Amino acid sequence: MRILISGASGLAGTALTKAFRAEGSTVAHLVRPGGAAPDGGIRWDPRNGSVDASAMEGADVVVNLNGASIAGGRWTPARKAILRASRVDATRTLVDALGRLRQKPRVLISASAVGYYGDRGDEILTESSGAGTGFLAELARDWEAEAMRAEGSGIRTVLARFGVILSAEGGALPRMLTPFKLGAGGRLGSGKQWMPWIALEDVIGAIRFVIANADMSGPVNVVAPNAVRNAEFTRTLAHALHRPAIFPAPAFALRLVLGELADELLLAGQRARPEKLLTAGYAFRFDTLDTALKAILAA
């Protein structure tokens, strides 16, 4: 297969590139201005809507992971504009280019997030659950709407609603480890908020599964079957590190430092369930948090 990946320098993109190439697929990256373009790299500039569409001809699969870090700083108006442009505008550019191809790819897998559902308390959220409210929910809704336009060009489109991806190689987990190793870790706020998580190995497995299963389209919750509350997550992580978890981060302190980001990203949660993956028969490598953390930390 020939696979195109945008946002390939991130945690998931790097892992997927390695996995696809190991199985013999050809992988090309969409590279923004100023980025290194390896052999087969395709230049694009989502800021002005330009992309070398001719270089995209012949792709079987497109994986769209483009997006600036949600946790990269306080959500000032300028930061929100960056987050929106790197997702909504970039996906619009990509989908427009795919629509102009003579030979369309079989499938577009476009990243999204369980933040689509907003903060819903203890409600179990499947792919049929509606959108929530708040900045993250609105961002995900508009992001997904741009991706779904690809269906109008006859391209099977999958919206991968990711939870917290756990890996020692990057993402949220390495940032959590330092305070816990120092014995200063603890829950965030009340700790009652749900944390939908997934091991990086299962992100790769789920994406492969979706590519191979032509009946899968639309939103897919890419999360492990057993979401946990933040308090349980911190206890499990502390236990895996043989450290205490007795220093909670008060909600008021998180809000003081991070503002709106704290309320929506750290103190809110989604009890998301991967209904479509389970129904289709995907077998999770790590379906419980303790086994996932032990394997990740051991590696």
Coordinates of N, CA and C in Angstrom, one line a residue, residues 44 115 201:
W44 N 3.3 20.8 1.5 CA 2.0 21.5 1.6 C 2.1 22.6 2.6
G115 N -12.8 14.7 23.2 CA -13.3 16.0 23.6 C -14.5 16.5 22.8
E201 N 0.4 1.1 21.3 CA 0.3 -0.1 20.5 C -1.1 -0.4 20.0

